[in-house]
């Protein structure tokens, strides 16, 4: 069952759910072999320069943090220890889907996530951007940061404002609950390891190099 409301991306998520319902019925009624991949954020290509999805929320957020020069003390609700961001690079995701979908029978479901308890989070990405020379000041109060963030975004040159996180700012109305950590991905990781997907034959961690590549790619595209 799905509950329809005006929460962030509810309609998008519901469309994916409906697709799974239809595929399950096709499998049950007709024996159609199905492999379903439930992916969270698909990140930029880890190697090819300039290969990133400019309109997606993650790219918009990094661009906005860089051009405004401010970030909250933490993106996460007080009390959440060791938060984590579970995105995966598009090159790994594509290889995993192409490899694991090569089946001729059955119904298979994978949560395509990086669920490492490694502490690599949005807060860490801000640290990495600072280390790369992008001066981003931390604001103690989340509410104050959000208000200042929106003000600066609205004052940006039109090209930057168009590609900023401003249209999706409602997704950051309050600190993140980091709920995705409870989604099981052991089956996906085991399948990746068995099939030898990716350069490390395993689900990759998000790296400082990938976040740095975002900034380099955005500069190459003339957005920062």
PDB file of C-alpha atoms in Angstrom:
ATOM      1  CA  UNK A   1       0.000   0.000   0.000  1.00  0.00           C
ATOM      2  CA  UNK A   2       1.031   3.598  -0.624  1.00  0.00           C
ATOM      3  CA  UNK A   3      -0.244   6.778   0.980  1.00  0.00           C
ATOM      4  CA  UNK A   4      -0.534   9.751  -1.372  1.00  0.00           C
ATOM      5  CA  UNK A   5       0.412  13.145   0.055  1.00  0.00           C
ATOM      6  CA  UNK A   6       2.418  16.243  -0.813  1.00  0.00           C
ATOM      7  CA  UNK A   7       5.680  15.082   0.778  1.00  0.00           C
ATOM      8  CA  UNK A   8       8.886  15.331  -1.230  1.00  0.00           C
ATOM      9  CA  UNK A   9       8.898  13.074  -4.351  1.00  0.00           C
ATOM     10  CA  UNK A  10       5.827  11.141  -3.146  1.00  0.00           C
ATOM     11  CA  UNK A  11       4.351  10.904  -6.644  1.00  0.00           C
ATOM     12  CA  UNK A  12       7.678   9.800  -8.113  1.00  0.00           C
ATOM     13  CA  UNK A  13       8.126   7.063  -5.512  1.00  0.00           C
ATOM     14  CA  UNK A  14       4.529   5.939  -5.961  1.00  0.00           C
ATOM     15  CA  UNK A  15       5.036   5.550  -9.714  1.00  0.00           C
ATOM     16  CA  UNK A  16       7.958   3.207  -9.019  1.00  0.00           C
ATOM     17  CA  UNK A  17       5.833   1.233  -6.564  1.00  0.00           C
ATOM     18  CA  UNK A  18       3.060   0.906  -9.165  1.00  0.00           C
ATOM     19  CA  UNK A  19       5.581  -0.362 -11.706  1.00  0.00           C
ATOM     20  CA  UNK A  20       6.676  -3.073  -9.278  1.00  0.00           C
ATOM     21  CA  UNK A  21       3.056  -4.092  -8.682  1.00  0.00           C
ATOM     22  CA  UNK A  22       2.496  -4.513 -12.434  1.00  0.00           C
ATOM     23  CA  UNK A  23       5.738  -6.455 -12.919  1.00  0.00           C
ATOM     24  CA  UNK A  24       4.927  -8.775 -10.011  1.00  0.00           C
ATOM     25  CA  UNK A  25       1.508  -9.486 -11.552  1.00  0.00           C
ATOM     26  CA  UNK A  26       3.116 -10.150 -14.945  1.00  0.00           C
ATOM     27  CA  UNK A  27       5.490 -12.599 -13.289  1.00  0.00           C
ATOM     28  CA  UNK A  28       2.775 -14.331 -11.267  1.00  0.00           C
ATOM     29  CA  UNK A  29       0.300 -14.588 -14.151  1.00  0.00           C
ATOM     30  CA  UNK A  30       2.611 -15.162 -17.118  1.00  0.00           C
ATOM     31  CA  UNK A  31       5.946 -16.333 -15.717  1.00  0.00           C
ATOM     32  CA  UNK A  32       7.757 -13.200 -16.978  1.00  0.00           C
ATOM     33  CA  UNK A  33      11.317 -13.149 -15.581  1.00  0.00           C
ATOM     34  CA  UNK A  34      11.773  -9.896 -13.658  1.00  0.00           C
ATOM     35  CA  UNK A  35      14.667  -8.215 -11.890  1.00  0.00           C
ATOM     36  CA  UNK A  36      13.728  -5.067  -9.977  1.00  0.00           C
ATOM     37  CA  UNK A  37      16.394  -2.581  -8.925  1.00  0.00           C
ATOM     38  CA  UNK A  38      15.394  -0.113  -6.208  1.00  0.00           C
ATOM     39  CA  UNK A  39      18.008   2.592  -6.466  1.00  0.00           C
ATOM     40  CA  UNK A  40      18.434   5.665  -4.310  1.00  0.00           C
ATOM     41  CA  UNK A  41      20.530   8.617  -5.518  1.00  0.00           C
ATOM     42  CA  UNK A  42      22.575   7.781  -8.623  1.00  0.00           C
ATOM     43  CA  UNK A  43      25.703   9.895  -8.461  1.00  0.00           C
ATOM     44  CA  UNK A  44      28.016  11.226 -11.168  1.00  0.00           C
ATOM     45  CA  UNK A  45      30.354   9.039 -13.195  1.00  0.00           C
ATOM     46  CA  UNK A  46      33.422   8.322 -11.092  1.00  0.00           C
ATOM     47  CA  UNK A  47      35.910   8.764 -13.961  1.00  0.00           C
ATOM     48  CA  UNK A  48      34.603  10.534 -17.076  1.00  0.00           C
ATOM     49  CA  UNK A  49      35.037  14.287 -16.850  1.00  0.00           C
ATOM     50  CA  UNK A  50      31.871  16.333 -17.158  1.00  0.00           C
ATOM     51  CA  UNK A  51      29.576  13.330 -16.759  1.00  0.00           C
ATOM     52  CA  UNK A  52      27.149  14.405 -14.053  1.00  0.00           C
ATOM     53  CA  UNK A  53      23.410  14.954 -13.886  1.00  0.00           C
ATOM     54  CA  UNK A  54      23.149  18.731 -13.509  1.00  0.00           C
ATOM     55  CA  UNK A  55      19.367  18.864 -12.748  1.00  0.00           C
ATOM     56  CA  UNK A  56      19.352  16.252  -9.970  1.00  0.00           C
ATOM     57  CA  UNK A  57      18.977  17.255  -6.331  1.00  0.00           C
ATOM     58  CA  UNK A  58      22.445  16.161  -5.220  1.00  0.00           C
ATOM     59  CA  UNK A  59      24.262  18.136  -7.918  1.00  0.00           C
ATOM     60  CA  UNK A  60      22.047  21.144  -7.211  1.00  0.00           C
ATOM     61  CA  UNK A  61      22.873  20.900  -3.506  1.00  0.00           C
ATOM     62  CA  UNK A  62      26.643  20.756  -3.980  1.00  0.00           C
ATOM     63  CA  UNK A  63      26.541  23.649  -6.458  1.00  0.00           C
ATOM     64  CA  UNK A  64      24.407  25.677  -4.034  1.00  0.00           C
ATOM     65  CA  UNK A  65      26.705  25.018  -1.074  1.00  0.00           C
ATOM     66  CA  UNK A  66      29.716  26.122  -3.093  1.00  0.00           C
ATOM     67  CA  UNK A  67      28.212  29.316  -4.533  1.00  0.00           C
ATOM     68  CA  UNK A  68      26.505  30.439  -1.294  1.00  0.00           C
ATOM     69  CA  UNK A  69      29.460  29.524   0.904  1.00  0.00           C
ATOM     70  CA  UNK A  70      27.259  28.452   3.838  1.00  0.00           C
ATOM     71  CA  UNK A  71      26.100  25.101   5.262  1.00  0.00           C
ATOM     72  CA  UNK A  72      24.354  24.017   8.471  1.00  0.00           C
ATOM     73  CA  UNK A  73      26.437  22.759  11.351  1.00  0.00           C
ATOM     74  CA  UNK A  74      24.828  19.420  10.475  1.00  0.00           C
ATOM     75  CA  UNK A  75      22.295  18.318   7.887  1.00  0.00           C
ATOM     76  CA  UNK A  76      20.979  15.713  10.342  1.00  0.00           C
ATOM     77  CA  UNK A  77      18.606  15.765  13.289  1.00  0.00           C
ATOM     78  CA  UNK A  78      20.198  16.079  16.729  1.00  0.00           C
ATOM     79  CA  UNK A  79      20.878  12.686  18.236  1.00  0.00           C
ATOM     80  CA  UNK A  80      21.691  10.871  14.987  1.00  0.00           C
ATOM     81  CA  UNK A  81      25.171   9.436  15.374  1.00  0.00           C
ATOM     82  CA  UNK A  82      27.411   8.549  12.452  1.00  0.00           C
ATOM     83  CA  UNK A  83      25.003   9.618   9.653  1.00  0.00           C
ATOM     84  CA  UNK A  84      25.507   8.226   6.160  1.00  0.00           C
ATOM     85  CA  UNK A  85      24.669   9.063   2.530  1.00  0.00           C
ATOM     86  CA  UNK A  86      23.917   5.974   0.433  1.00  0.00           C
ATOM     87  CA  UNK A  87      24.340   7.113  -3.189  1.00  0.00           C
ATOM     88  CA  UNK A  88      26.304   5.158  -5.797  1.00  0.00           C
ATOM     89  CA  UNK A  89      28.201   6.323  -8.924  1.00  0.00           C
ATOM     90  CA  UNK A  90      26.322   5.878 -12.189  1.00  0.00           C
ATOM     91  CA  UNK A  91      29.072   3.777 -13.795  1.00  0.00           C
ATOM     92  CA  UNK A  92      28.915   1.205 -10.997  1.00  0.00           C
ATOM     93  CA  UNK A  93      25.094   1.276 -10.909  1.00  0.00           C
ATOM     94  CA  UNK A  94      24.835   0.741 -14.666  1.00  0.00           C
ATOM     95  CA  UNK A  95      27.288  -2.173 -14.583  1.00  0.00           C
ATOM     96  CA  UNK A  96      25.426  -3.771 -11.675  1.00  0.00           C
ATOM     97  CA  UNK A  97      22.060  -3.508 -13.446  1.00  0.00           C
ATOM     98  CA  UNK A  98      23.435  -4.806 -16.742  1.00  0.00           C
ATOM     99  CA  UNK A  99      25.117  -7.752 -15.010  1.00  0.00           C
ATOM    100  CA  UNK A 100      22.512  -8.780 -12.440  1.00  0.00           C
ATOM    101  CA  UNK A 101      19.516  -8.447 -14.777  1.00  0.00           C
ATOM    102  CA  UNK A 102      20.856 -11.195 -17.039  1.00  0.00           C
ATOM    103  CA  UNK A 103      18.369 -13.809 -15.798  1.00  0.00           C
ATOM    104  CA  UNK A 104      15.882 -16.047 -17.600  1.00  0.00           C
ATOM    105  CA  UNK A 105      13.550 -17.021 -14.765  1.00  0.00           C
ATOM    106  CA  UNK A 106      12.246 -15.919 -11.399  1.00  0.00           C
ATOM    107  CA  UNK A 107      11.505 -12.630  -9.668  1.00  0.00           C
ATOM    108  CA  UNK A 108      14.496 -10.861  -8.137  1.00  0.00           C
ATOM    109  CA  UNK A 109      14.599  -7.626  -6.142  1.00  0.00           C
ATOM    110  CA  UNK A 110      17.694  -5.615  -5.190  1.00  0.00           C
ATOM    111  CA  UNK A 111      17.996  -2.457  -3.089  1.00  0.00           C
ATOM    112  CA  UNK A 112      20.788  -0.710  -4.997  1.00  0.00           C
ATOM    113  CA  UNK A 113      22.343   1.140  -2.090  1.00  0.00           C
ATOM    114  CA  UNK A 114      25.635   1.812  -0.382  1.00  0.00           C
ATOM    115  CA  UNK A 115      24.668   1.058   3.227  1.00  0.00           C
ATOM    116  CA  UNK A 116      28.128   1.087   4.790  1.00  0.00           C
ATOM    117  CA  UNK A 117      28.259   2.349   8.359  1.00  0.00           C
ATOM    118  CA  UNK A 118      31.231   4.498   7.360  1.00  0.00           C
ATOM    119  CA  UNK A 119      30.110   7.930   8.535  1.00  0.00           C
ATOM    120  CA  UNK A 120      30.346   9.359   5.003  1.00  0.00           C
ATOM    121  CA  UNK A 121      27.520  11.891   5.011  1.00  0.00           C
ATOM    122  CA  UNK A 122      26.426  15.267   3.664  1.00  0.00           C
ATOM    123  CA  UNK A 123      28.367  16.837   6.543  1.00  0.00           C
ATOM    124  CA  UNK A 124      31.523  15.044   5.418  1.00  0.00           C
ATOM    125  CA  UNK A 125      30.977  16.252   1.841  1.00  0.00           C
ATOM    126  CA  UNK A 126      31.058  19.838   3.145  1.00  0.00           C
ATOM    127  CA  UNK A 127      34.359  19.053   4.892  1.00  0.00           C
ATOM    128  CA  UNK A 128      35.766  17.631   1.658  1.00  0.00           C
ATOM    129  CA  UNK A 129      34.683  20.673  -0.344  1.00  0.00           C
ATOM    130  CA  UNK A 130      36.372  22.925   2.221  1.00  0.00           C
ATOM    131  CA  UNK A 131      39.544  20.860   1.979  1.00  0.00           C
ATOM    132  CA  UNK A 132      39.418  21.305  -1.804  1.00  0.00           C
ATOM    133  CA  UNK A 133      39.475  25.098  -1.375  1.00  0.00           C
ATOM    134  CA  UNK A 134      35.761  25.928  -1.480  1.00  0.00           C
ATOM    135  CA  UNK A 135      35.199  28.127   1.561  1.00  0.00           C
ATOM    136  CA  UNK A 136      31.928  27.029   3.179  1.00  0.00           C
ATOM    137  CA  UNK A 137      31.005  28.482   6.581  1.00  0.00           C
ATOM    138  CA  UNK A 138      29.041  26.400   9.089  1.00  0.00           C
ATOM    139  CA  UNK A 139      25.933  27.992  10.615  1.00  0.00           C
ATOM    140  CA  UNK A 140      25.026  26.709  14.102  1.00  0.00           C
ATOM    141  CA  UNK A 141      21.253  27.096  13.714  1.00  0.00           C
ATOM    142  CA  UNK A 142      19.660  24.983  10.978  1.00  0.00           C
ATOM    143  CA  UNK A 143      16.728  27.407  10.685  1.00  0.00           C
ATOM    144  CA  UNK A 144      19.076  30.391  10.349  1.00  0.00           C
ATOM    145  CA  UNK A 145      21.120  28.574   7.714  1.00  0.00           C
ATOM    146  CA  UNK A 146      18.012  27.720   5.708  1.00  0.00           C
ATOM    147  CA  UNK A 147      16.778  31.309   5.773  1.00  0.00           C
ATOM    148  CA  UNK A 148      20.152  32.739   4.744  1.00  0.00           C
ATOM    149  CA  UNK A 149      20.634  29.979   2.173  1.00  0.00           C
ATOM    150  CA  UNK A 150      17.343  30.797   0.430  1.00  0.00           C
ATOM    151  CA  UNK A 151      18.079  34.522   0.470  1.00  0.00           C
ATOM    152  CA  UNK A 152      21.469  34.080  -1.186  1.00  0.00           C
ATOM    153  CA  UNK A 153      20.108  31.573  -3.714  1.00  0.00           C
ATOM    154  CA  UNK A 154      17.401  33.988  -4.821  1.00  0.00           C
ATOM    155  CA  UNK A 155      20.040  36.676  -5.370  1.00  0.00           C
ATOM    156  CA  UNK A 156      22.282  34.503  -7.587  1.00  0.00           C
ATOM    157  CA  UNK A 157      22.814  35.265 -11.285  1.00  0.00           C
ATOM    158  CA  UNK A 158      20.033  33.657 -13.312  1.00  0.00           C
ATOM    159  CA  UNK A 159      22.171  30.814 -14.720  1.00  0.00           C
ATOM    160  CA  UNK A 160      23.347  29.697 -11.283  1.00  0.00           C
ATOM    161  CA  UNK A 161      19.912  30.180  -9.716  1.00  0.00           C
ATOM    162  CA  UNK A 162      18.354  28.023 -12.454  1.00  0.00           C
ATOM    163  CA  UNK A 163      20.681  25.144 -11.574  1.00  0.00           C
ATOM    164  CA  UNK A 164      20.590  25.645  -7.802  1.00  0.00           C
ATOM    165  CA  UNK A 165      18.608  23.653  -5.243  1.00  0.00           C
ATOM    166  CA  UNK A 166      16.090  26.512  -4.893  1.00  0.00           C
ATOM    167  CA  UNK A 167      13.177  24.669  -6.614  1.00  0.00           C
ATOM    168  CA  UNK A 168      13.735  21.687  -4.269  1.00  0.00           C
ATOM    169  CA  UNK A 169      14.411  23.631  -1.103  1.00  0.00           C
ATOM    170  CA  UNK A 170      11.320  22.157   0.570  1.00  0.00           C
ATOM    171  CA  UNK A 171      13.243  18.866   0.780  1.00  0.00           C
ATOM    172  CA  UNK A 172      15.589  20.597   3.241  1.00  0.00           C
ATOM    173  CA  UNK A 173      12.879  22.250   5.350  1.00  0.00           C
ATOM    174  CA  UNK A 174      14.102  20.321   8.391  1.00  0.00           C
ATOM    175  CA  UNK A 175      17.177  18.254   9.290  1.00  0.00           C
ATOM    176  CA  UNK A 176      17.442  14.818   7.698  1.00  0.00           C
ATOM    177  CA  UNK A 177      16.174  11.816   9.661  1.00  0.00           C
ATOM    178  CA  UNK A 178      18.641   9.509   7.849  1.00  0.00           C
ATOM    179  CA  UNK A 179      15.954   6.833   7.539  1.00  0.00           C
ATOM    180  CA  UNK A 180      17.555   4.960   4.645  1.00  0.00           C
ATOM    181  CA  UNK A 181      20.047   3.215   6.957  1.00  0.00           C
ATOM    182  CA  UNK A 182      17.349   0.659   7.800  1.00  0.00           C
ATOM    183  CA  UNK A 183      16.895  -0.511   4.197  1.00  0.00           C
ATOM    184  CA  UNK A 184      18.496  -3.965   3.719  1.00  0.00           C
ATOM    185  CA  UNK A 185      21.026  -4.236   0.896  1.00  0.00           C
ATOM    186  CA  UNK A 186      22.861  -7.436   1.869  1.00  0.00           C
ATOM    187  CA  UNK A 187      21.331  -9.370  -1.060  1.00  0.00           C
ATOM    188  CA  UNK A 188      22.519  -6.713  -3.508  1.00  0.00           C
ATOM    189  CA  UNK A 189      26.038  -6.651  -2.094  1.00  0.00           C
ATOM    190  CA  UNK A 190      26.283 -10.445  -2.132  1.00  0.00           C
ATOM    191  CA  UNK A 191      25.166 -10.534  -5.780  1.00  0.00           C
ATOM    192  CA  UNK A 192      27.693  -7.812  -6.688  1.00  0.00           C
ATOM    193  CA  UNK A 193      30.507  -9.706  -5.011  1.00  0.00           C
ATOM    194  CA  UNK A 194      29.512 -13.003  -6.597  1.00  0.00           C
ATOM    195  CA  UNK A 195      29.333 -11.458 -10.084  1.00  0.00           C
ATOM    196  CA  UNK A 196      32.504  -9.397  -9.592  1.00  0.00           C
ATOM    197  CA  UNK A 197      30.849  -6.064 -10.431  1.00  0.00           C
ATOM    198  CA  UNK A 198      32.935  -2.887 -10.301  1.00  0.00           C
ATOM    199  CA  UNK A 199      36.692  -2.287 -10.049  1.00  0.00           C
ATOM    200  CA  UNK A 200      36.768  -3.563  -6.456  1.00  0.00           C
ATOM    201  CA  UNK A 201      34.269  -6.398  -7.068  1.00  0.00           C
ATOM    202  CA  UNK A 202      32.155  -4.882  -4.315  1.00  0.00           C
ATOM    203  CA  UNK A 203      29.750  -2.026  -3.619  1.00  0.00           C
ATOM    204  CA  UNK A 204      31.894   1.147  -3.502  1.00  0.00           C
ATOM    205  CA  UNK A 205      32.105   3.760  -0.778  1.00  0.00           C
ATOM    206  CA  UNK A 206      31.570   7.409  -1.722  1.00  0.00           C
ATOM    207  CA  UNK A 207      35.013   8.976  -1.903  1.00  0.00           C
ATOM    208  CA  UNK A 208      36.566  12.406  -1.502  1.00  0.00           C
ATOM    209  CA  UNK A 209      37.712  12.119  -5.115  1.00  0.00           C
ATOM    210  CA  UNK A 210      34.127  11.737  -6.375  1.00  0.00           C
ATOM    211  CA  UNK A 211      32.925  14.816  -4.468  1.00  0.00           C
ATOM    212  CA  UNK A 212      35.940  16.756  -5.733  1.00  0.00           C
ATOM    213  CA  UNK A 213      35.083  15.675  -9.268  1.00  0.00           C
ATOM    214  CA  UNK A 214      31.615  17.211  -8.853  1.00  0.00           C
ATOM    215  CA  UNK A 215      33.195  20.592  -8.139  1.00  0.00           C
ATOM    216  CA  UNK A 216      35.636  20.235 -11.029  1.00  0.00           C
ATOM    217  CA  UNK A 217      32.846  19.240 -13.425  1.00  0.00           C
ATOM    218  CA  UNK A 218      30.638  22.127 -12.290  1.00  0.00           C
ATOM    219  CA  UNK A 219      33.528  24.527 -12.912  1.00  0.00           C
ATOM    220  CA  UNK A 220      34.113  23.021 -16.345  1.00  0.00           C
ATOM    221  CA  UNK A 221      30.432  23.593 -17.156  1.00  0.00           C
ATOM    222  CA  UNK A 222      30.744  27.232 -16.089  1.00  0.00           C
ATOM    223  CA  UNK A 223      28.354  26.919 -13.145  1.00  0.00           C
ATOM    224  CA  UNK A 224      30.826  27.850 -10.395  1.00  0.00           C
TER     225      UNK A 224
END
